[in-house]
PDB file of N, CA and C in Angstrom:
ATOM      1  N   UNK A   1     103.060 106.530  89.284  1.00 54.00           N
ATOM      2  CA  UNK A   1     104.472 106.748  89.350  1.00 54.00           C
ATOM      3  C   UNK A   1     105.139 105.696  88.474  1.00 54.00           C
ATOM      4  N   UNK A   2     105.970 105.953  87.998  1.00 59.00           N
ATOM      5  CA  UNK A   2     106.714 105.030  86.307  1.00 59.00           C
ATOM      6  C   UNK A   2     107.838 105.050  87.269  1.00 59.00           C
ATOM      7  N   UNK A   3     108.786 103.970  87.776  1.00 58.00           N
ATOM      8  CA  UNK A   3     109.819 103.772  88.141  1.00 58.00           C
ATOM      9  C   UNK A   3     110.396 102.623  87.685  1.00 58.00           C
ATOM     10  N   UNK A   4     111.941 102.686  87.139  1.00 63.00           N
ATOM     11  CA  UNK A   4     112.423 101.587  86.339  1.00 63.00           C
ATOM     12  C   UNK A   4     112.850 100.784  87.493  1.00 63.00           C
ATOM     13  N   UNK A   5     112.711  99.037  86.307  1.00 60.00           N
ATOM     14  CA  UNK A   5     112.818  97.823  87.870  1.00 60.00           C
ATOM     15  C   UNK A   5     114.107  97.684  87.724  1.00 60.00           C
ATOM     16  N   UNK A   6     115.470  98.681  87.267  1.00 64.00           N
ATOM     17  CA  UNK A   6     116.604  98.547  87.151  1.00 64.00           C
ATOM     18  C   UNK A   6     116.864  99.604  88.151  1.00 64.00           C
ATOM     19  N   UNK A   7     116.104 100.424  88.706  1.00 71.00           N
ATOM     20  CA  UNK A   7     116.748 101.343  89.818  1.00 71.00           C
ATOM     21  C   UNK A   7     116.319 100.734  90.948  1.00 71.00           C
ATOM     22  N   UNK A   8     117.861 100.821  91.532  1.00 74.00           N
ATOM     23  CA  UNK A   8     118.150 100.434  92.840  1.00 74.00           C
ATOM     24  C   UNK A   8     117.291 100.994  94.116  1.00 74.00           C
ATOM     25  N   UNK A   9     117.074 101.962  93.972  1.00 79.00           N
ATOM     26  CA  UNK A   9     116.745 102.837  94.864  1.00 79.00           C
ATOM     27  C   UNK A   9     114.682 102.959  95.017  1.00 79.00           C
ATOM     28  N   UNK A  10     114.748 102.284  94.027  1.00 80.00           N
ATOM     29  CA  UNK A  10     113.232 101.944  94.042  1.00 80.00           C
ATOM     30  C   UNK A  10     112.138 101.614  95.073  1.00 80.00           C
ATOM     31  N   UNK A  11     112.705 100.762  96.100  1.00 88.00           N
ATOM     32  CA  UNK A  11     111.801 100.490  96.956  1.00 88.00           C
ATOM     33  C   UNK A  11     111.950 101.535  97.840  1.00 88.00           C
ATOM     34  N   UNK A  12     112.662 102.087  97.651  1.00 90.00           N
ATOM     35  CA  UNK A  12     112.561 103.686  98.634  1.00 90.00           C
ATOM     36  C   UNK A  12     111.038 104.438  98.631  1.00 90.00           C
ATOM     37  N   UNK A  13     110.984 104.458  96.867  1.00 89.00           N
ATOM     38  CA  UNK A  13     109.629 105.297  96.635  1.00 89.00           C
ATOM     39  C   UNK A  13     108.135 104.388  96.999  1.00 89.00           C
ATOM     40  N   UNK A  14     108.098 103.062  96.905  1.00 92.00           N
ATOM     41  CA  UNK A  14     107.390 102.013  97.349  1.00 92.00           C
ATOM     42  C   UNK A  14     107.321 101.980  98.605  1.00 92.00           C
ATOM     43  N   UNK A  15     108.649 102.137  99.679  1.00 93.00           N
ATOM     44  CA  UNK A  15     108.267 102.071 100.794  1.00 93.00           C
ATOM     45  C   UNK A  15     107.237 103.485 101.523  1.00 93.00           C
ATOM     46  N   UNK A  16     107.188 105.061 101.304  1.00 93.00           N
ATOM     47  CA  UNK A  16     107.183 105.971 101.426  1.00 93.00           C
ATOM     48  C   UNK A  16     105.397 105.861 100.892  1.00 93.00           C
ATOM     49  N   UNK A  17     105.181 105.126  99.702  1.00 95.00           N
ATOM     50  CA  UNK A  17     103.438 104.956  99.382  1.00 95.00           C
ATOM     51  C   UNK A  17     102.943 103.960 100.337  1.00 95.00           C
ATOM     52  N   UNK A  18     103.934 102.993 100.294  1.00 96.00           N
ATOM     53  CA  UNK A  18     103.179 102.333 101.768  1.00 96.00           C
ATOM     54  C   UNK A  18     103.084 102.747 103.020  1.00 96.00           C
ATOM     55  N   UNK A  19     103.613 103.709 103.537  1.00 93.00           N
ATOM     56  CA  UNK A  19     103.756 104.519 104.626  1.00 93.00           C
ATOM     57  C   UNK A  19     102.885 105.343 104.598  1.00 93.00           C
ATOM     58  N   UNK A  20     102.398 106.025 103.365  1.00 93.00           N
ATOM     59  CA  UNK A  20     101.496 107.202 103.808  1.00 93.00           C
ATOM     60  C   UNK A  20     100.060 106.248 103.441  1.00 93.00           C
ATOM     61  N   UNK A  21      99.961 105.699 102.730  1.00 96.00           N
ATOM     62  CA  UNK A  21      98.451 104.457 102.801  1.00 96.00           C
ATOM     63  C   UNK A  21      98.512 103.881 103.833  1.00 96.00           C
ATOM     64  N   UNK A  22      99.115 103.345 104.896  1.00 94.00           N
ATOM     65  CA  UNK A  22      99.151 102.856 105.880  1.00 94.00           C
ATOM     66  C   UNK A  22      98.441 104.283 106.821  1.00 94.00           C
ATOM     67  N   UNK A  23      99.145 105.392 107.308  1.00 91.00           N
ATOM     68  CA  UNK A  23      98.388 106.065 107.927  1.00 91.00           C
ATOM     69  C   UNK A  23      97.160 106.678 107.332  1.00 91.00           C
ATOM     70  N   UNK A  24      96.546 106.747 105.915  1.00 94.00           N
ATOM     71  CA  UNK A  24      95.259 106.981 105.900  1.00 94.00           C
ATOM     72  C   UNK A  24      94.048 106.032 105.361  1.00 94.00           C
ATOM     73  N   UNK A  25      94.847 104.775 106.435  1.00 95.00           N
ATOM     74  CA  UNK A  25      93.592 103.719 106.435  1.00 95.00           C
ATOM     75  C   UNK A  25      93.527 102.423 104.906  1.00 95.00           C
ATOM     76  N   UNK A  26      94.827 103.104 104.030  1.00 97.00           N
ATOM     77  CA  UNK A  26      94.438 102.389 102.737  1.00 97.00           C
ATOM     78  C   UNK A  26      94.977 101.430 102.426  1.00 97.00           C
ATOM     79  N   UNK A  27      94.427 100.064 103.650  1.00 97.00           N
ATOM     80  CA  UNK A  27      95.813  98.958 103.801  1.00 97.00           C
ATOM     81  C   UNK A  27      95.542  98.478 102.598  1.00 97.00           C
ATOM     82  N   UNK A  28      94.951  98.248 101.905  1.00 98.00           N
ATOM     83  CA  UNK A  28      95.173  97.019 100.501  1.00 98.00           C
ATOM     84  C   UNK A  28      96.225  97.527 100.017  1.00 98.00           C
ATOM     85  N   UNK A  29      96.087  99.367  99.338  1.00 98.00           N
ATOM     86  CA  UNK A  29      96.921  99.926  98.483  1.00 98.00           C
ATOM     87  C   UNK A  29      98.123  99.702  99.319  1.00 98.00           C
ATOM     88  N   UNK A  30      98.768  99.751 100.636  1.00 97.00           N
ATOM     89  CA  UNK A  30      99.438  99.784 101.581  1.00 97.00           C
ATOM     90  C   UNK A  30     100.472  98.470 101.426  1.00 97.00           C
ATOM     91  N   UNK A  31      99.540  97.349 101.010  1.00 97.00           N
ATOM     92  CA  UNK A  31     100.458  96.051 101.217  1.00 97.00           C
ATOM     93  C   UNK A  31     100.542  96.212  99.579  1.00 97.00           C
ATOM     94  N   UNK A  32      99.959  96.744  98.554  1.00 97.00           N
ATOM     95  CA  UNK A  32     100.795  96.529  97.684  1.00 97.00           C
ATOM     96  C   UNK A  32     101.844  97.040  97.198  1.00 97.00           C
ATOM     97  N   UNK A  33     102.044  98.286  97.611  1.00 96.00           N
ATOM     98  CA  UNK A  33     103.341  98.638  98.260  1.00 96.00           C
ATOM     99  C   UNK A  33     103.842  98.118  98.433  1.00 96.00           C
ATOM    100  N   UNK A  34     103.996  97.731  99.685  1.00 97.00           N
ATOM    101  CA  UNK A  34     104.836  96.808 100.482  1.00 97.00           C
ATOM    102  C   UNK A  34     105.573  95.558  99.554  1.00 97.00           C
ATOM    103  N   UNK A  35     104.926  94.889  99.256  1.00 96.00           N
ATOM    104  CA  UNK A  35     105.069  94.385  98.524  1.00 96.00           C
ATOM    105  C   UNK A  35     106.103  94.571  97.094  1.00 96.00           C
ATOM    106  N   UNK A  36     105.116  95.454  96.661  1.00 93.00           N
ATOM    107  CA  UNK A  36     106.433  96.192  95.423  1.00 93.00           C
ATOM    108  C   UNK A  36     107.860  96.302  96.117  1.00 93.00           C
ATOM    109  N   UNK A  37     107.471  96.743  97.505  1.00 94.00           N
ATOM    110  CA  UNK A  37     108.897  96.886  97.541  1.00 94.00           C
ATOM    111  C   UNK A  37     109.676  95.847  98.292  1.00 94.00           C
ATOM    112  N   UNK A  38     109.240  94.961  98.880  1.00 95.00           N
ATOM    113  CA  UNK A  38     109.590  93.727  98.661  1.00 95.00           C
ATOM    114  C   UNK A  38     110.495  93.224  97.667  1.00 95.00           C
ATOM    115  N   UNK A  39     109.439  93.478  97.165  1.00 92.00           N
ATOM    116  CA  UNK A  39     110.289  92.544  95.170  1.00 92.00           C
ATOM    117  C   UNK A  39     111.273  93.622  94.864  1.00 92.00           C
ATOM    118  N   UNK A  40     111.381  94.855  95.270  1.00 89.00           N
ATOM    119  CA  UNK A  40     112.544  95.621  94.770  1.00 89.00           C
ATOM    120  C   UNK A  40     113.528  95.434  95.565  1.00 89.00           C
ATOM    121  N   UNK A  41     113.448  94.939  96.954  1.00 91.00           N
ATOM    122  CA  UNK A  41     114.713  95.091  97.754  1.00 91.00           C
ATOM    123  C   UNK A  41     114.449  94.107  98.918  1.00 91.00           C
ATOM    124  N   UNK A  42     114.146  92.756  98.437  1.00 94.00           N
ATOM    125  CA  UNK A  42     114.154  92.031 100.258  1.00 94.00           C
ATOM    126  C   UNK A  42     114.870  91.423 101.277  1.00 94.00           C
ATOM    127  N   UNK A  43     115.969  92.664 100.783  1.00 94.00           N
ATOM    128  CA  UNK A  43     117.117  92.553 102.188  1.00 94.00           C
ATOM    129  C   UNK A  43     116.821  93.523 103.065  1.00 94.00           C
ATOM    130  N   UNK A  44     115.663  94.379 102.558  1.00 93.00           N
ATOM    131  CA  UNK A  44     115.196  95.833 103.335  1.00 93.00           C
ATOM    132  C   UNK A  44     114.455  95.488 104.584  1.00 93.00           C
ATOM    133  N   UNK A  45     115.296  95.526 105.147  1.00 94.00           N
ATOM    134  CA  UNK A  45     114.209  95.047 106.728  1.00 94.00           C
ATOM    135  C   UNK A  45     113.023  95.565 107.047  1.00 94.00           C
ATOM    136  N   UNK A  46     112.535  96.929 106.707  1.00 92.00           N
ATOM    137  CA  UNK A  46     111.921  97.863 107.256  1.00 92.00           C
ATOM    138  C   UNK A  46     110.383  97.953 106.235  1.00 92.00           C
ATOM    139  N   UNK A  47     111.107  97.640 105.119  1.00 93.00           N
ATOM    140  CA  UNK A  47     110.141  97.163 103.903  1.00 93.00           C
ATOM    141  C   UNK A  47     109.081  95.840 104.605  1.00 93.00           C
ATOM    142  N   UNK A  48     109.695  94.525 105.404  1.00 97.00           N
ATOM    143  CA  UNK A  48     108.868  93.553 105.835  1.00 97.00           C
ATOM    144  C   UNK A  48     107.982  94.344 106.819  1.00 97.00           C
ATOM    145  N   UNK A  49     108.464  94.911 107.720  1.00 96.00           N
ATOM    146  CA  UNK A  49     107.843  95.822 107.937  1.00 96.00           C
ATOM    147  C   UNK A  49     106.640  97.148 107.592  1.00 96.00           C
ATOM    148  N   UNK A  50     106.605  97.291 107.166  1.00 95.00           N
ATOM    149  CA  UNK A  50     105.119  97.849 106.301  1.00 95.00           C
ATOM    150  C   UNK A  50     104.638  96.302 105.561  1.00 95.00           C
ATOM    151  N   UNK A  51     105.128  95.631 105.615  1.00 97.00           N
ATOM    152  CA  UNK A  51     104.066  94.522 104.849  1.00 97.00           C
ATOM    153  C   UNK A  51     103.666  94.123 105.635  1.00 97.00           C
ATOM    154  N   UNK A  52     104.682  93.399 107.262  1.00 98.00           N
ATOM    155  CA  UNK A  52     103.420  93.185 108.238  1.00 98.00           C
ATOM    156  C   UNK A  52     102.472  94.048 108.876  1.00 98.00           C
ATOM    157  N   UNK A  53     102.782  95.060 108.885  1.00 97.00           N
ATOM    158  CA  UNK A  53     101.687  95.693 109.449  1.00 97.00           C
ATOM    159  C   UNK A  53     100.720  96.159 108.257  1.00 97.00           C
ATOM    160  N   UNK A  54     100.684  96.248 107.342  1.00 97.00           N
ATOM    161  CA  UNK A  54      99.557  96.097 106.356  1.00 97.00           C
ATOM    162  C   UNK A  54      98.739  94.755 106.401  1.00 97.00           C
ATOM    163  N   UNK A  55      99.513  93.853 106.223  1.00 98.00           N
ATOM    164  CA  UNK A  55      98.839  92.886 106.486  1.00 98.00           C
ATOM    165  C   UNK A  55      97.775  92.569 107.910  1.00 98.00           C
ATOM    166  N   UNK A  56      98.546  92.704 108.461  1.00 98.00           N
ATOM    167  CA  UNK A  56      98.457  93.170 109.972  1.00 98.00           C
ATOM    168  C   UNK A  56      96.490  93.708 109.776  1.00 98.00           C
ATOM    169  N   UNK A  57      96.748  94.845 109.429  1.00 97.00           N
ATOM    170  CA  UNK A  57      95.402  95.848 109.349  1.00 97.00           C
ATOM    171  C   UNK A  57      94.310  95.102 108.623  1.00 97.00           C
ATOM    172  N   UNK A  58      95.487  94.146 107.759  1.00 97.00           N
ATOM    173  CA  UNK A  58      93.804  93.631 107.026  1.00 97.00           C
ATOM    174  C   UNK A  58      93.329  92.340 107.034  1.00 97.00           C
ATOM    175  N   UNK A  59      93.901  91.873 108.471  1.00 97.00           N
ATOM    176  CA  UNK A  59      93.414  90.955 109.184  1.00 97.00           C
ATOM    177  C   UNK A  59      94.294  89.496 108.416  1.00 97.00           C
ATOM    178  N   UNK A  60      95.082  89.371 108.042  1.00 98.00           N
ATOM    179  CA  UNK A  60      95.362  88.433 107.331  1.00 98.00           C
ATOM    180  C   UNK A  60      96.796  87.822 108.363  1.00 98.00           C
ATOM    181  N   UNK A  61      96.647  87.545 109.591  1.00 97.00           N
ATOM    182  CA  UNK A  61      97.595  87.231 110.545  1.00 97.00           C
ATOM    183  C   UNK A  61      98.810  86.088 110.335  1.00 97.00           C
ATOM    184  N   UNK A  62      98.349  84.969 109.622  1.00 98.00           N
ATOM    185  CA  UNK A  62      99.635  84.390 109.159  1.00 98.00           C
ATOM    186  C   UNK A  62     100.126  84.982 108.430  1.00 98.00           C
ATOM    187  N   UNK A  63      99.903  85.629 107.218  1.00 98.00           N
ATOM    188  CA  UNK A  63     100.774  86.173 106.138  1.00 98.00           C
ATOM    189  C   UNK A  63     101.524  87.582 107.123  1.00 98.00           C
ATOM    190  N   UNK A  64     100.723  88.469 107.792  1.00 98.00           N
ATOM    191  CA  UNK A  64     101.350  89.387 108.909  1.00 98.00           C
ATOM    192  C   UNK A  64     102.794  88.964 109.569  1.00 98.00           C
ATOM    193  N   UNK A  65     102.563  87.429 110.167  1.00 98.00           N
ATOM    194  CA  UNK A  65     103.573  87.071 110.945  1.00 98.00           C
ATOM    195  C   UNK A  65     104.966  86.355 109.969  1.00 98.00           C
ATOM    196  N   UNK A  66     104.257  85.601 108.899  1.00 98.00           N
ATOM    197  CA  UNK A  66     105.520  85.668 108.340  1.00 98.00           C
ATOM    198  C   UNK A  66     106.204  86.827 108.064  1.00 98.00           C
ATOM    199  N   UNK A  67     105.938  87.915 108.137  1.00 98.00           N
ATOM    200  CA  UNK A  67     106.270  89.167 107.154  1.00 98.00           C
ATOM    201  C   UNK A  67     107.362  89.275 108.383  1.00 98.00           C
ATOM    202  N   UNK A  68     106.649  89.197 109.221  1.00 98.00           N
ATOM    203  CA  UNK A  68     107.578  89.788 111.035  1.00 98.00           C
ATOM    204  C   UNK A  68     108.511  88.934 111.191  1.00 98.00           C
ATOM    205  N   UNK A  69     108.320  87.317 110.178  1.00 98.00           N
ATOM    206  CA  UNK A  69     109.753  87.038 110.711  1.00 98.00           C
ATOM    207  C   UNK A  69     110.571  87.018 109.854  1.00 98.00           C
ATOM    208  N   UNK A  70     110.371  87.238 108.849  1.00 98.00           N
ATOM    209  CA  UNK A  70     111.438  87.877 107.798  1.00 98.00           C
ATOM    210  C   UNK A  70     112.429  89.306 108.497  1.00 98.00           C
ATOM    211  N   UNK A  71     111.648  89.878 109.067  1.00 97.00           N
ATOM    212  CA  UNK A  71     112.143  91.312 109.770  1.00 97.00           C
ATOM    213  C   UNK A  71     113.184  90.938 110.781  1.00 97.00           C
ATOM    214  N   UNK A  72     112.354  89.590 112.053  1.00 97.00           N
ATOM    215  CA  UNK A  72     113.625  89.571 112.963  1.00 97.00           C
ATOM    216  C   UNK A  72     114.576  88.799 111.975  1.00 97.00           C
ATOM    217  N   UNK A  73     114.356  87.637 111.082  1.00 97.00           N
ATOM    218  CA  UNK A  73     115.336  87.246 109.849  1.00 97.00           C
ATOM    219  C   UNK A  73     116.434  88.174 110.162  1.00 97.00           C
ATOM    220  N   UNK A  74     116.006  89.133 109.168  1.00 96.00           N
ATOM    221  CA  UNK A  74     117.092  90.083 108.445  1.00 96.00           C
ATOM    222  C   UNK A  74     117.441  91.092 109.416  1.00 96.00           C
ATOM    223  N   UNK A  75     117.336  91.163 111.008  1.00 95.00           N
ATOM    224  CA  UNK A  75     117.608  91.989 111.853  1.00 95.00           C
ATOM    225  C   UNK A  75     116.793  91.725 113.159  1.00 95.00           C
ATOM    226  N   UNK A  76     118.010  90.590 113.710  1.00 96.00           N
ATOM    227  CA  UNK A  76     117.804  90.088 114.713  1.00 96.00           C
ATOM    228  C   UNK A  76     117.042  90.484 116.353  1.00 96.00           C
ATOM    229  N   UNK A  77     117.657  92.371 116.497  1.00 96.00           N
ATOM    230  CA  UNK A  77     117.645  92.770 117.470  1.00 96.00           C
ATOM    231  C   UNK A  77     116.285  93.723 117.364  1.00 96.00           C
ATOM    232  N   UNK A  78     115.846  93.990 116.225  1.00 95.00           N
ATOM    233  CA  UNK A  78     114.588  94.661 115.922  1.00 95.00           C
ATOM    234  C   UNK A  78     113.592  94.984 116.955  1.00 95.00           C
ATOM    235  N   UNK A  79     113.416  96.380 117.210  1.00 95.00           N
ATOM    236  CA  UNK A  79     111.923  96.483 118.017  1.00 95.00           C
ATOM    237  C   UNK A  79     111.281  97.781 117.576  1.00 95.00           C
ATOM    238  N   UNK A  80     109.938  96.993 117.278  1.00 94.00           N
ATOM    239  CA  UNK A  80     109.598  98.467 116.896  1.00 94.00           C
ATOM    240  C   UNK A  80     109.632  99.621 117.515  1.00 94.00           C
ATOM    241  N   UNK A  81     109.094 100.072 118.619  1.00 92.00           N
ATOM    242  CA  UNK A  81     109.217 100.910 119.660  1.00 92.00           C
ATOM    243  C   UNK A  81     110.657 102.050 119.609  1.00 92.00           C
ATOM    244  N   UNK A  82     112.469 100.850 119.459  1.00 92.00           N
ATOM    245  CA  UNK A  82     113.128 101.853 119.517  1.00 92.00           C
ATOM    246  C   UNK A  82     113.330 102.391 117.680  1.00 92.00           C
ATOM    247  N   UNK A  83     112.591 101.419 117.159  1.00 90.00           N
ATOM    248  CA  UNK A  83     112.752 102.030 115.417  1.00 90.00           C
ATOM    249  C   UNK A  83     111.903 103.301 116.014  1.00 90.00           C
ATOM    250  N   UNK A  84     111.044 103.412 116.013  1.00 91.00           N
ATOM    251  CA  UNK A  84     110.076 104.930 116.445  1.00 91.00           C
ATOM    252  C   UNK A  84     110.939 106.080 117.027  1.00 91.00           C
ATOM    253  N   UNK A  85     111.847 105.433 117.559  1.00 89.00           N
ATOM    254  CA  UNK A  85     112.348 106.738 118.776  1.00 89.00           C
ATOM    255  C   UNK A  85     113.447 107.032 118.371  1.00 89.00           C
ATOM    256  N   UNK A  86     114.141 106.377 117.125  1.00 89.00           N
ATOM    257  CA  UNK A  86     115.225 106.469 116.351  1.00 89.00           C
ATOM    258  C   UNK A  86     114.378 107.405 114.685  1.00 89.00           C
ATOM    259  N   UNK A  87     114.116 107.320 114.745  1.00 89.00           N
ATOM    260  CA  UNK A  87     113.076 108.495 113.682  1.00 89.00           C
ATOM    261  C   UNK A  87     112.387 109.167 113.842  1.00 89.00           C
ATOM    262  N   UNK A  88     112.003 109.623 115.190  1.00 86.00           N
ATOM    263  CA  UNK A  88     111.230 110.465 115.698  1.00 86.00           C
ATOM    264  C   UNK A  88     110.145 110.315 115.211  1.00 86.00           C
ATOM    265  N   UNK A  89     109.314 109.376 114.801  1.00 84.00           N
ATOM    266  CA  UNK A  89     108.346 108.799 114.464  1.00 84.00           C
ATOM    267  C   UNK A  89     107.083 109.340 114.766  1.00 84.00           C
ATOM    268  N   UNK A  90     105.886 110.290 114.086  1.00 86.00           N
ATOM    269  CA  UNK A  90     105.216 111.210 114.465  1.00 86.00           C
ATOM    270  C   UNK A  90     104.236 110.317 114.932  1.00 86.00           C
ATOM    271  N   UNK A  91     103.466 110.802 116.290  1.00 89.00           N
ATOM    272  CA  UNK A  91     102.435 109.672 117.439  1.00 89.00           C
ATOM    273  C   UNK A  91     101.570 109.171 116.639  1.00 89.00           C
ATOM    274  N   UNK A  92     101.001 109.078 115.623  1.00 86.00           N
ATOM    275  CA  UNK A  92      99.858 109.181 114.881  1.00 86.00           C
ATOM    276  C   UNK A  92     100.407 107.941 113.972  1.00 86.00           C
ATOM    277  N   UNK A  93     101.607 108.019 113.330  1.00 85.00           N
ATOM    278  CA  UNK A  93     101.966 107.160 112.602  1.00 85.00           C
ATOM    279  C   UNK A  93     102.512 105.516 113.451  1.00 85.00           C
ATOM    280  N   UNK A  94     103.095 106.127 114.524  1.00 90.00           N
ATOM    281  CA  UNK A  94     103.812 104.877 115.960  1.00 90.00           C
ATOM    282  C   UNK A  94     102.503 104.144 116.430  1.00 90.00           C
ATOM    283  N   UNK A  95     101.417 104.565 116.437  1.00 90.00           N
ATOM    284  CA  UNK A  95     100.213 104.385 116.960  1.00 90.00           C
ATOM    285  C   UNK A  95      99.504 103.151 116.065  1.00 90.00           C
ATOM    286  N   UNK A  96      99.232 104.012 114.944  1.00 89.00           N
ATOM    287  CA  UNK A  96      99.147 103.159 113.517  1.00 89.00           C
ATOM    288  C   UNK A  96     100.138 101.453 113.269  1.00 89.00           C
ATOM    289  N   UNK A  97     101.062 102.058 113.113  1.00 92.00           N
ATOM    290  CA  UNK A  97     101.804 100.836 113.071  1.00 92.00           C
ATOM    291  C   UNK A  97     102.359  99.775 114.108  1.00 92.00           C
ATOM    292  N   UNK A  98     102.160 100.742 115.448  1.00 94.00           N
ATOM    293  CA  UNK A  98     102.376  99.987 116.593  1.00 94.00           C
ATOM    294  C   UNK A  98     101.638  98.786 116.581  1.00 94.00           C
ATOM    295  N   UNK A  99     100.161  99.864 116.959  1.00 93.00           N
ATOM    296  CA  UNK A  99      98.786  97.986 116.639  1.00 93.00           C
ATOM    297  C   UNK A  99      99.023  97.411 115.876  1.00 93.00           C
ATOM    298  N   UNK A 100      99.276  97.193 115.082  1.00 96.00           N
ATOM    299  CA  UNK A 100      99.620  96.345 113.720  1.00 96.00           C
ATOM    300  C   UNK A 100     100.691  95.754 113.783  1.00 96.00           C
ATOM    301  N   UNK A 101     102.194  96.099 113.837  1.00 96.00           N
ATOM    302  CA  UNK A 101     103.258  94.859 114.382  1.00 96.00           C
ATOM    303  C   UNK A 101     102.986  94.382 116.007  1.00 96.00           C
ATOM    304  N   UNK A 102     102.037  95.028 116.906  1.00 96.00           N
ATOM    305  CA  UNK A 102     102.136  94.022 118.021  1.00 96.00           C
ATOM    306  C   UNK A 102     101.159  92.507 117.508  1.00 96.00           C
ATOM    307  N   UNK A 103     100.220  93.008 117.043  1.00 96.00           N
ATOM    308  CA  UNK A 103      99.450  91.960 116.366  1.00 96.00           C
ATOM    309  C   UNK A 103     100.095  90.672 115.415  1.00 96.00           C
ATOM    310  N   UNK A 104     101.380  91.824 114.685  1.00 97.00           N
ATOM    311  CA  UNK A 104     101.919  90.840 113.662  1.00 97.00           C
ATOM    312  C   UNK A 104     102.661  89.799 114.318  1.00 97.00           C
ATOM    313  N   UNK A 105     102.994  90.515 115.756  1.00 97.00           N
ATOM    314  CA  UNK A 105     104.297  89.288 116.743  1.00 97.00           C
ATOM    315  C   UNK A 105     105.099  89.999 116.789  1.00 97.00           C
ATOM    316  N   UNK A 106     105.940  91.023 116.458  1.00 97.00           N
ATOM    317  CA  UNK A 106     107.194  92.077 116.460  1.00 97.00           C
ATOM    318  C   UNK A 106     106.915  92.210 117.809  1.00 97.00           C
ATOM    319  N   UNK A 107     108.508  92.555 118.275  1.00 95.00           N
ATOM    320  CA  UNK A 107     108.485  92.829 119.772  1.00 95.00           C
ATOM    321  C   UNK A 107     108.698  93.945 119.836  1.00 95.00           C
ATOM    322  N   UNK A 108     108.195  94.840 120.535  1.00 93.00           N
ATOM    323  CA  UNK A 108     108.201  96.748 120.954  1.00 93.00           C
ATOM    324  C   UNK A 108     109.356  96.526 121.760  1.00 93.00           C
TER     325      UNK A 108
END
């Protein structure tokens, strides 16, 4: 995917590859995602989010937990649990990422 580092809207498409590598197991590709989209937008709360829980998956627990506190950082009241139930979040994917931010320290 060719996306210019002048569009705003960029870590949208970064966050969405880290989301679907995250549910089929492909955390490396997953955090680099994450990552990308990081660097495109890290006021994106939800973005630290797929990085900790990528991280999360690939065992790398300090770098996980900083990621998680960048998240409560930038959004104090954060839990994953009601992010899930506010997106209708399909079980398979809540499941996935659940283990992975409880691990990271995020509070459900």
């Amino acid at each position: 995917m060719r996306l210019s580092a002048f569009d705003p809207w960029a870590f949208a498409a970064f966050d969405a590859q880290a989301m679907s590598h995250l549910l089929g197991g492909r955390y490396d590709e997953a955090c680099l995602a994450a990552y990308r989209s990081v660097q495109a937008n890290p006021a994106h709360s939800i973005t630290h989010v797929q990085l900790a829980a990528a991280l999360a998956k690939l065992g790398r627990p300090a770098e996980a937990r900083a990621a998680a506190a960048r998240v409560v950082e930038l959004h104090p009241t954060f839990r994953f649990g009601r992010q899930f139930a506010s997106v209708d979040c399909a079980p398979a994917l809540a499941k996935c990422l659940g283990d992975a931010l409880r691990a990271a320290g995020l509070p459900e």
